[in-house]
Amino acid sequence: MATSDNRLMNALPDTLYFRVLESCSPEPAPGTNLPEGWRLDRISSRKERQTFYDTFENHAYQKGLLVVRKKGHIEVCRLDTGKCLAETAFPGTPHSFFPASLPEGKAREMLMDCSSIRAFMRQSSIDVMISSWRVLDDNQKTVAILNSESLHPADLNNSDAFARFHAITPLKGYHRELARILQALPEPVDAYRINGFRERYMHIIESGGNVVGGYSAKIRLQLDPEATIHESVRRLLQFATSVMQANEQGIRKDIDTEFLHDYRVALRRSRSILRQLMGIFDPHRTAWALAGLRELGKKTNQLRDNDVCLMRKERYLQMLPPALRPALTIFFDDLSNERRVLQRQFCNHLSSIEYRKFMTEWEAFITEEPLPDQELAPNSALSTKSVAAKAIRKAWKKVIVHGRRVGAEAADGDLHELRIDCKRLRYLLEFFVSLFPPKASGRLLAHLKELQENLGEFVDISVQLDFLLGRLESINATRDGIRLAAAIGSLTSSLYREMEMARNTFGETFSRFDDEQTRDQFDELSTSLE
Amino acid sequence: MKTIALYSIKGGVGKTAAAVNLCYLASLDASQTLICDLDPQGASSYYFRTTASGKYNSEKFLKGCKKIYRHIKATDFEHLDILPSDISYRNLDIDLSDEKNPKKKLRKNLSDLSEEYDYLFFDCPPNLTLLSESVFAASDIILVPVIPTTLSLRTLEQLIGFFEDNELDTGKIRPFISMEEKRKTMHREIIEQLRSAPGILSVSIPYNSEIEKMGIYRAPINAVRPDSAAAAAYRQLWSELRGAID
């Protein structure tokens, strides 16, 4: 079979969507304005349930794809033309699903490519009443297909359509006839709003009260360099808080692990900025906020460790000799049960009065507009740019000093600390990124990212090693216990080797960061604010 | 992409009817199929109710891919497209003779279509010219309808002789009996002789009024009269042919 998404097929004509404006209804029947000798030939009238899916971060949309479930299949379509690129059988319309759960094939591959760890969530479900016609020319040749669609919210016994479209698809080779084909519409073209497939999709999603692309955990703050740092930090904290709040529901529903991850990153980002930029708020209130955020973070630590270990299940199993794998499978089952308990505990906390009270006070803290007392917060009135330059230089120096101190043996503790230093610098750079020329900050972030990846790999394995070795303490000396101990022993020795490899590459990675070029780039960044 | 030419030196032997019906059958299992109407009379274009757009001509056909793509049209049948013929095709031979390597021209021009199509059918004009030679080079199979008459038999022999003289692959030539009338003694006798012809397909297409009515239906027999004897014969022929090419 020839491939369907090659160069030629891409040249196929798009479907044109004509949104019926409310003022147009009731419309006359289609086809009454056709040229002499032309006519419409009815194909069918049918009702179709369409359920749209995407990840929380709209990964499919970002890649120019649309995921829709109809007629018992998941279809992956191009967002610009609606052309189906891949499909696979899909029973039911679950609230969410993981691409890995789909049958092997192109559809699974494409969605895995969008995101292998995020769940595809149901965004909107509609019932489409479709009447289809062939548009026949004076030779009685089909030159286009006309679909008249009325879109209704699914499962609501409400006969009112929230939108009506006429969709015209000229057949291949009949573009030149478009002007005449359009006469198949019940009204002249200017009576409609002309949409592409993408607009039609946006309209459907928005009619369900959702916003496409409304969420991103990445910072997108446009800071004013002359604004007080008090105002800019408050804006950052408000942004981070909105990220935390946006993820709460996903954590509660346990849709995928990234909700908790994004929640934790936002929380850490808030703590890190508050700790690094002192003298901006009343110190008592800052201490209260930091303590509250730290406690909140602590409540998620074990749950996140379990998530990370469970995500690596397949990889860990592959690292073991087959005879030891069953023991580890049981271990993962236990871990999964334990995770359920931890997840429930954290959800209970999210619903608790204690959490609500903290968040209410926290929000009051970050929305408070008047500058605090200058004696208590001497830096609060400084300009954002002056604080930014100083803070970044200080954080960068810290990374360099600590990094140089790490030495050839690269002790665990030193690498852990350096990783935290790097994260702090990263949060600062991301916070202030809008103040710098895009290229300069981009280059620095790329250098820093490389160092962070090396340190991250080391620390992640180190945390996993501690996690697994900690498990050994609670294993009983039964037959199953011995097998599990052997499996964990085998696994930890493999992980230890990987950790040592990461340790060995640290020196080289750090020296690339600690070079003249990076130093110049930091200087350039600081001076750009003067 | 498998390329099948419906070809005969002689006219009126059922080339177009076979090309239209076989390409339709090929497209039924969702194989992307293109029929390329090379006959300036445009009979298969007529059967599919298409005409070439005003800007299309033999010159554009010889320019190749991009120019050709733009003029391919969808038929009324899913997975089946047509490159309609144009009256200017009557000059194809003259135009071809100006080309550098005329015998390989068609193969080169249509090679990119293999990204798009699983089957390509040529409905050829009845003659033996430079265009025919270009078709021979571009085709995997040359399907030759043979009416059980002396003249038709003679043209098959001429074709085989031409292939031998020009050291072409005679294995590509797959004759089949067309417009068979069982009640005619001469038909029965000639068919008997033809049975031993090299590469001949066992299925024969009967002379059938339904096939003549294709000009009225302007559609493949299997699309409008699938229960007819002619439709069944084309299905058998396609089945045998597919077995020979896949």
Coordinates of N, CA, C and O in Angstrom, one line a residue, chain A residues 296-443:
Chain A
L296 N 5.0 21.7 52.4 CA 4.2 21.2 51.3 C 5.0 20.3 50.4 O 4.6 19.3 50.0
G297 N 6.3 20.8 50.1 CA 7.2 20.0 49.3 C 7.5 18.6 49.9 O 7.4 17.6 49.2
K298 N 7.7 18.6 51.2 CA 8.1 17.4 51.8 C 7.0 16.3 51.7 O 7.2 15.2 51.6
K299 N 5.7 16.8 51.7 CA 4.6 15.9 51.6 C 4.5 15.2 50.3 O 3.8 14.2 50.1
T300 N 5.2 15.7 49.3 CA 5.2 15.1 48.0 C 6.4 14.3 47.6 O 6.5 13.6 46.6
N301 N 7.5 14.4 48.5 CA 8.7 13.8 48.1 C 8.7 12.3 47.9 O 9.1 11.8 46.9
Q302 N 8.1 11.6 48.9 CA 8.0 10.1 48.7 C 7.2 9.7 47.5 O 7.5 8.7 46.8
L303 N 6.1 10.4 47.3 CA 5.2 10.1 46.2 C 6.0 10.2 44.9 O 5.9 9.4 44.0
R304 N 6.7 11.3 44.8 CA 7.5 11.5 43.6 C 8.6 10.5 43.4 O 8.8 10.0 42.3
D305 N 9.3 10.1 44.5 CA 10.3 9.0 44.4 C 9.6 7.7 43.9 O 10.2 7.0 43.0
N306 N 8.4 7.4 44.4 CA 7.7 6.2 43.9 C 7.4 6.3 42.4 O 7.6 5.4 41.7
D307 N 6.9 7.5 42.0 CA 6.6 7.8 40.6 C 7.8 7.5 39.7 O 7.7 6.8 38.7
V308 N 8.9 8.1 40.1 CA 10.1 7.9 39.3 C 10.5 6.5 39.2 O 10.8 6.0 38.1
C309 N 10.5 5.8 40.3 CA 10.9 4.3 40.3 C 9.9 3.5 39.4 O 10.4 2.7 38.6
L310 N 8.6 3.8 39.6 CA 7.6 3.1 38.7 C 7.8 3.4 37.3 O 7.6 2.5 36.4
M311 N 8.2 4.6 37.0 CA 8.3 5.0 35.5 C 9.5 4.2 34.9 O 9.5 4.0 33.7
R312 N 10.4 3.8 35.8 CA 11.6 3.1 35.3 C 11.4 1.6 35.3 O 12.4 0.9 35.1
K313 N 10.2 1.2 35.6 CA 10.0 -0.3 35.8 C 10.6 -1.1 34.7 O 11.4 -2.0 34.9
E314 N 10.1 -0.8 33.4 CA 10.6 -1.7 32.3 C 12.1 -1.6 32.1 O 12.7 -2.7 31.9
R315 N 12.7 -0.5 32.3 CA 14.1 -0.3 32.2 C 14.8 -1.2 33.2 O 15.8 -1.9 32.9
Y316 N 14.3 -1.1 34.5 CA 15.0 -1.8 35.6 C 14.8 -3.3 35.3 O 15.8 -4.1 35.6
L317 N 13.7 -3.7 34.9 CA 13.5 -5.2 34.6 C 14.5 -5.7 33.6 O 15.0 -6.8 33.7
Q318 N 14.7 -4.8 32.5 CA 15.6 -5.2 31.5 C 17.0 -5.3 32.0 O 17.9 -6.0 31.4
M319 N 17.3 -4.6 33.0 CA 18.7 -4.6 33.5 C 19.0 -5.9 34.3 O 20.2 -6.1 34.7
L320 N 18.0 -6.7 34.6 CA 18.2 -7.9 35.5 C 18.2 -9.1 34.6 O 17.6 -9.2 33.6
P321 N 18.9 -10.2 35.1 CA 18.8 -11.5 34.4 C 17.3 -12.0 34.6 O 16.7 -11.7 35.6
P322 N 16.8 -12.6 33.5 CA 15.4 -13.0 33.5 C 14.9 -13.7 34.8 O 13.8 -13.5 35.3
A323 N 15.8 -14.5 35.4 CA 15.4 -15.3 36.6 C 15.1 -14.4 37.8 O 14.2 -14.8 38.6
L324 N 15.6 -13.2 37.8 CA 15.4 -12.3 38.9 C 14.2 -11.3 38.7 O 13.8 -10.6 39.6
R325 N 13.7 -11.3 37.4 CA 12.7 -10.3 37.1 C 11.3 -10.5 37.9 O 10.7 -9.5 38.3
P326 N 10.9 -11.8 38.0 CA 9.6 -11.9 38.7 C 9.6 -11.3 40.1 O 8.6 -10.7 40.5
A327 N 10.7 -11.4 40.8 CA 10.8 -10.9 42.2 C 10.6 -9.4 42.1 O 9.9 -8.8 43.0
L328 N 11.2 -8.8 41.1 CA 11.1 -7.3 41.0 C 9.7 -6.9 40.6 O 9.3 -5.8 41.0
T329 N 9.1 -7.7 39.8 CA 7.7 -7.4 39.4 C 6.8 -7.3 40.6 O 6.0 -6.4 40.7
I330 N 7.0 -8.3 41.6 CA 6.2 -8.2 42.8 C 6.5 -6.9 43.6 O 5.6 -6.2 44.1
F331 N 7.8 -6.6 43.6 CA 8.2 -5.4 44.3 C 7.5 -4.1 43.7 O 7.0 -3.3 44.4
F332 N 7.5 -4.1 42.3 CA 6.8 -3.0 41.7 C 5.3 -2.9 42.0 O 4.7 -1.9 42.1
D333 N 4.7 -4.1 42.1 CA 3.3 -4.2 42.5 C 3.1 -3.6 43.8 O 2.1 -2.8 44.1
D334 N 4.0 -4.0 44.8 CA 3.9 -3.4 46.1 C 4.1 -1.9 46.1 O 3.3 -1.1 46.8
L335 N 5.0 -1.5 45.3 CA 5.3 -0.1 45.2 C 4.1 0.7 44.6 O 3.8 1.8 45.1
S336 N 3.5 0.1 43.7 CA 2.3 0.7 43.1 C 1.2 0.9 44.1 O 0.5 1.9 44.2
N337 N 1.0 -0.2 45.0 CA 0.0 -0.1 46.0 C 0.3 1.0 47.0 O -0.5 1.8 47.4
E338 N 1.6 1.1 47.3 CA 2.1 2.1 48.3 C 1.9 3.5 47.7 O 1.5 4.4 48.4
R339 N 2.1 3.6 46.4 CA 1.9 4.9 45.7 C 0.5 5.3 45.8 O 0.2 6.5 46.0
R340 N -0.4 4.3 45.7 CA -1.8 4.7 45.7 C -2.2 5.3 47.1 O -2.9 6.3 47.2
V341 N -1.6 4.7 48.2 CA -1.8 5.2 49.5 C -1.2 6.7 49.6 O -1.9 7.6 50.1
L342 N 0.0 6.8 49.1 CA 0.7 8.1 49.2 C -0.1 9.2 48.4 O -0.3 10.3 48.9
Q343 N -0.6 8.8 47.3 CA -1.3 9.7 46.4 C -2.6 10.1 47.2 O -3.0 11.3 47.2
R344 N -3.3 9.2 47.8 CA -4.5 9.5 48.5 C -4.2 10.4 49.7 O -5.0 11.4 49.9
Q345 N -3.1 10.1 50.3 CA -2.8 11.0 51.5 C -2.5 12.4 51.0 O -3.0 13.4 51.6
F346 N -1.8 12.6 49.9 CA -1.5 13.9 49.5 C -2.8 14.6 49.0 O -3.0 15.8 49.2
C347 N -3.7 13.8 48.3 CA -5.0 14.4 47.9 C -5.8 14.9 49.1 O -6.5 15.9 49.0
N348 N -5.8 14.0 50.1 CA -6.5 14.4 51.4 C -5.9 15.8 51.9 O -6.7 16.6 52.3
H349 N -4.6 15.9 51.8 CA -4.0 17.1 52.2 C -4.5 18.3 51.3 O -4.8 19.4 51.9
L350 N -4.5 18.1 50.0 CA -5.0 19.1 49.1 C -6.4 19.6 49.5 O -6.8 20.7 49.2
S351 N -7.2 18.7 50.0 CA -8.6 19.0 50.3 C -8.7 19.5 51.8 O -9.8 19.8 52.2
S352 N -7.6 19.5 52.5 CA -7.7 19.8 53.9 C -7.9 21.3 54.2 O -7.5 22.1 53.4
I353 N -8.4 21.6 55.4 CA -8.5 23.0 55.8 C -7.1 23.6 55.9 O -6.9 24.8 55.5
E354 N -6.2 22.8 56.4 CA -4.8 23.3 56.6 C -4.3 23.8 55.3 O -3.7 24.9 55.2
Y355 N -4.4 23.0 54.2 CA -3.9 23.4 52.9 C -4.6 24.7 52.4 O -4.0 25.6 51.9
R356 N -5.9 24.6 52.5 CA -6.7 25.8 52.0 C -6.3 27.1 52.7 O -6.2 28.1 52.1
K357 N -6.1 26.9 54.0 CA -5.8 28.1 54.9 C -4.4 28.6 54.4 O -4.3 29.8 54.2
F358 N -3.5 27.7 54.2 CA -2.1 28.1 53.8 C -2.2 28.8 52.5 O -1.6 29.9 52.3
M359 N -2.9 28.2 51.5 CA -3.0 28.8 50.2 C -3.7 30.1 50.2 O -3.3 31.0 49.4
T360 N -4.7 30.3 51.0 CA -5.4 31.6 51.1 C -4.4 32.6 51.6 O -4.3 33.7 51.0
E361 N -3.7 32.3 52.7 CA -2.7 33.3 53.2 C -1.6 33.5 52.3 O -1.1 34.7 52.1
W362 N -1.1 32.5 51.6 CA -0.1 32.6 50.6 C -0.5 33.5 49.5 O 0.3 34.4 49.1
E363 N -1.7 33.3 49.0 CA -2.2 34.2 47.9 C -2.3 35.6 48.3 O -2.0 36.6 47.6
A364 N -2.7 35.8 49.6 CA -2.8 37.2 50.1 C -1.4 37.8 50.2 O -1.2 39.0 49.8
F365 N -0.4 37.0 50.5 CA 1.0 37.4 50.6 C 1.5 37.9 49.3 O 2.1 38.9 49.1
I366 N 1.2 37.1 48.2 CA 1.8 37.4 46.9 C 1.0 38.4 46.1 O 1.4 38.9 45.1
T367 N -0.2 38.7 46.6 CA -1.0 39.7 45.9 C -1.0 41.1 46.5 O -1.4 42.1 46.0
E368 N -0.4 41.1 47.7 CA -0.3 42.4 48.5 C 0.5 43.4 47.7 O 1.7 43.2 47.5
E369 N -0.1 44.5 47.3 CA 0.5 45.5 46.4 C 1.5 46.5 47.1 O 2.6 46.7 46.6
P370 N 1.0 47.1 48.2 CA 1.9 48.2 48.8 C 3.3 47.6 49.1 O 3.4 46.5 49.6
L371 N 4.3 48.4 48.9 CA 5.7 48.0 49.3 C 5.8 47.8 50.8 O 5.2 48.6 51.6
P372 N 6.5 46.8 51.2 CA 6.6 46.6 52.7 C 7.5 47.7 53.3 O 8.1 48.5 52.6
D373 N 7.5 47.8 54.6 CA 8.3 48.8 55.3 C 9.7 48.7 54.9 O 10.3 47.6 54.9
Q374 N 10.3 49.8 54.5 CA 11.7 49.8 54.0 C 12.7 49.3 55.0 O 13.8 48.8 54.6
E375 N 12.4 49.5 56.2 CA 13.4 49.0 57.2 C 13.4 47.5 57.3 O 14.4 46.8 57.4
L376 N 12.2 46.9 57.1 CA 12.1 45.4 57.1 C 12.5 44.8 55.8 O 13.1 43.7 55.7
A377 N 12.2 45.6 54.7 CA 12.5 45.0 53.4 C 13.3 46.1 52.5 O 12.7 46.7 51.6
P378 N 14.5 46.3 52.8 CA 15.3 47.4 52.2 C 15.5 47.3 50.7 O 15.7 48.3 50.0
N379 N 15.3 46.1 50.2 CA 15.6 45.9 48.7 C 14.3 46.0 47.9 O 14.4 46.0 46.6
S380 N 13.2 46.1 48.5 CA 11.9 45.9 47.8 C 11.7 47.0 46.7 O 11.0 46.7 45.7
A381 N 12.2 48.2 46.9 CA 12.0 49.2 46.0 C 13.0 49.3 44.8 O 12.9 50.1 43.9
L382 N 14.0 48.4 44.9 CA 15.1 48.4 43.9 C 14.5 48.0 42.5 O 13.5 47.3 42.5
S383 N 15.2 48.5 41.5 CA 14.6 48.1 40.2 C 14.9 46.6 39.9 O 15.9 46.1 40.4
T384 N 14.0 46.0 39.1 CA 14.2 44.6 38.8 C 15.5 44.3 38.1 O 16.2 43.4 38.4
K385 N 15.9 45.2 37.2 CA 17.2 45.0 36.4 C 18.4 45.0 37.3 O 19.3 44.2 37.2
S386 N 18.4 45.9 38.3 CA 19.6 46.0 39.2 C 19.7 44.7 40.1 O 20.8 44.2 40.3
V387 N 18.6 44.3 40.6 CA 18.6 43.0 41.4 C 18.9 41.8 40.5 O 19.7 41.0 40.9
A388 N 18.4 41.8 39.3 CA 18.6 40.7 38.4 C 20.1 40.5 38.2 O 20.6 39.4 38.3
A389 N 20.8 41.6 37.8 CA 22.2 41.4 37.4 C 23.0 40.9 38.6 O 23.8 40.0 38.5
K390 N 22.7 41.5 39.8 CA 23.5 41.1 41.0 C 23.2 39.7 41.3 O 24.1 38.9 41.6
A391 N 21.9 39.3 41.4 CA 21.5 38.0 41.8 C 22.1 36.9 40.9 O 22.6 35.9 41.4
I392 N 22.1 37.2 39.6 CA 22.6 36.2 38.7 C 24.1 36.0 38.8 O 24.6 34.9 38.8
R393 N 24.8 37.2 38.9 CA 26.2 37.1 39.1 C 26.6 36.3 40.3 O 27.5 35.5 40.3
K394 N 25.8 36.6 41.4 CA 26.1 35.9 42.7 C 25.9 34.4 42.5 O 26.7 33.5 42.9
A395 N 24.8 34.0 41.9 CA 24.4 32.6 41.8 C 25.4 31.9 40.9 O 25.8 30.8 41.1
W396 N 25.8 32.6 39.8 CA 26.8 32.0 38.9 C 28.1 31.8 39.6 O 28.7 30.7 39.4
K397 N 28.6 32.8 40.4 CA 29.8 32.7 41.1 C 29.8 31.5 42.0 O 30.8 30.7 42.1
K398 N 28.7 31.3 42.7 CA 28.5 30.2 43.6 C 28.7 28.8 42.9 O 29.3 27.9 43.4
V399 N 28.1 28.7 41.7 CA 28.2 27.5 40.9 C 29.7 27.3 40.6 O 30.2 26.2 40.7
I400 N 30.4 28.3 40.2 CA 31.8 28.2 39.8 C 32.6 27.8 41.0 O 33.4 26.9 40.9
V401 N 32.4 28.5 42.1 CA 33.3 28.3 43.3 C 33.0 26.8 43.8 O 34.0 26.1 44.0
H402 N 31.8 26.5 43.9 CA 31.5 25.1 44.4 C 31.9 24.0 43.4 O 32.4 23.0 43.8
G403 N 31.7 24.3 42.1 CA 32.1 23.4 41.1 C 33.6 23.1 41.1 O 34.0 22.0 41.0
R404 N 34.4 24.2 41.3 CA 35.8 24.0 41.3 C 36.3 23.3 42.5 O 37.3 22.5 42.5
R405 N 35.5 23.4 43.6 CA 35.8 22.8 44.9 C 35.6 21.3 44.8 O 36.1 20.5 45.6
V406 N 34.7 20.9 43.9 CA 34.3 19.4 43.9 C 35.5 18.5 43.7 O 35.6 17.5 44.3
G407 N 36.4 18.9 42.9 CA 37.7 18.1 42.8 C 37.5 16.8 42.0 O 36.4 16.5 41.5
A408 N 38.6 16.1 41.9 CA 38.6 14.9 41.0 C 37.8 13.8 41.5 O 37.2 13.0 40.7
E409 N 37.7 13.7 42.9 CA 37.0 12.5 43.4 C 35.5 12.7 43.3 O 34.7 11.7 43.3
A410 N 35.0 13.9 43.1 CA 33.6 14.3 43.0 C 32.7 13.5 44.0 O 32.0 12.6 43.6
A411 N 32.8 14.0 45.2 CA 32.1 13.3 46.3 C 30.6 13.5 46.1 O 30.1 14.5 45.6
D412 N 29.8 12.5 46.6 CA 28.3 12.6 46.4 C 27.7 13.9 46.9 O 27.0 14.6 46.2
G413 N 28.1 14.3 48.2 CA 27.6 15.5 48.8 C 27.8 16.7 48.0 O 26.9 17.6 47.8
D414 N 29.1 16.8 47.5 CA 29.4 18.0 46.7 C 28.6 18.1 45.4 O 28.1 19.2 45.0
L415 N 28.4 17.0 44.8 CA 27.6 17.0 43.5 C 26.1 17.3 43.8 O 25.5 18.0 43.0
H416 N 25.6 16.8 44.9 CA 24.2 17.1 45.3 C 24.1 18.6 45.5 O 23.1 19.2 45.0
E417 N 25.0 19.2 46.2 CA 25.0 20.6 46.5 C 25.1 21.5 45.2 O 24.4 22.4 45.0
L418 N 26.0 21.0 44.4 CA 26.2 21.8 43.2 C 25.0 21.7 42.3 O 24.6 22.7 41.6
R419 N 24.3 20.6 42.3 CA 23.1 20.5 41.5 C 22.0 21.5 42.0 O 21.3 22.2 41.2
I420 N 22.0 21.7 43.3 CA 21.0 22.7 43.9 C 21.5 24.1 43.5 O 20.6 24.9 43.1
D421 N 22.8 24.4 43.5 CA 23.3 25.7 43.1 C 22.9 25.9 41.6 O 22.4 27.1 41.3
C422 N 23.0 24.9 40.8 CA 22.7 25.1 39.4 C 21.2 25.4 39.2 O 20.8 26.2 38.4
K423 N 20.4 24.6 40.0 CA 18.9 24.8 39.9 C 18.6 26.3 40.2 O 17.7 26.9 39.6
R424 N 19.2 26.8 41.3 CA 19.0 28.2 41.7 C 19.3 29.1 40.6 O 18.6 30.1 40.3
L425 N 20.5 28.9 40.0 CA 20.9 29.8 38.9 C 19.9 29.7 37.8 O 19.5 30.7 37.2
R426 N 19.5 28.5 37.5 CA 18.5 28.3 36.4 C 17.2 29.0 36.6 O 16.6 29.7 35.7
Y427 N 16.7 28.9 37.9 CA 15.4 29.6 38.2 C 15.5 31.1 38.1 O 14.6 31.8 37.6
L428 N 16.7 31.6 38.5 CA 16.9 33.1 38.3 C 16.9 33.5 36.8 O 16.3 34.4 36.4
L429 N 17.7 32.7 36.1 CA 17.8 33.0 34.6 C 16.4 33.0 34.0 O 16.1 33.8 33.1
E430 N 15.7 31.9 34.3 CA 14.3 31.8 33.7 C 13.4 32.9 34.1 O 12.6 33.4 33.4
F431 N 13.6 33.3 35.4 CA 12.7 34.4 35.9 C 13.0 35.7 35.2 O 12.1 36.4 34.7
F432 N 14.3 36.0 35.0 CA 14.7 37.3 34.4 C 14.9 37.2 32.9 O 15.3 38.2 32.3
V433 N 14.6 36.1 32.3 CA 14.9 35.9 30.9 C 14.4 37.0 30.0 O 15.1 37.4 29.0
S434 N 13.3 37.6 30.3 CA 12.7 38.6 29.4 C 13.5 39.9 29.4 O 13.3 40.8 28.6
L435 N 14.4 40.1 30.4 CA 15.2 41.3 30.5 C 16.4 41.3 29.5 O 17.0 42.3 29.3
F436 N 16.8 40.1 29.1 CA 18.0 40.0 28.3 C 17.8 39.8 26.8 O 16.7 39.4 26.4
P437 N 18.8 40.1 26.0 CA 18.7 39.8 24.6 C 18.5 38.2 24.5 O 19.2 37.5 25.1
P438 N 17.5 37.8 23.7 CA 17.1 36.4 23.7 C 18.3 35.4 23.4 O 18.4 34.4 24.0
K439 N 19.2 35.8 22.4 CA 20.2 34.9 22.1 C 21.2 34.7 23.2 O 21.6 33.6 23.5
A440 N 21.5 35.8 24.0 CA 22.5 35.7 25.0 C 22.0 34.8 26.1 O 22.8 33.9 26.6
S441 N 20.8 34.9 26.6 CA 20.3 34.1 27.6 C 20.1 32.6 27.1 O 20.3 31.7 27.9
G442 N 19.7 32.5 25.9 CA 19.5 31.2 25.3 C 20.8 30.4 25.3 O 20.8 29.2 25.7
R443 N 21.9 31.0 25.0 CA 23.2 30.3 24.9 C 23.6 29.9 26.3 O 24.0 28.7 26.6

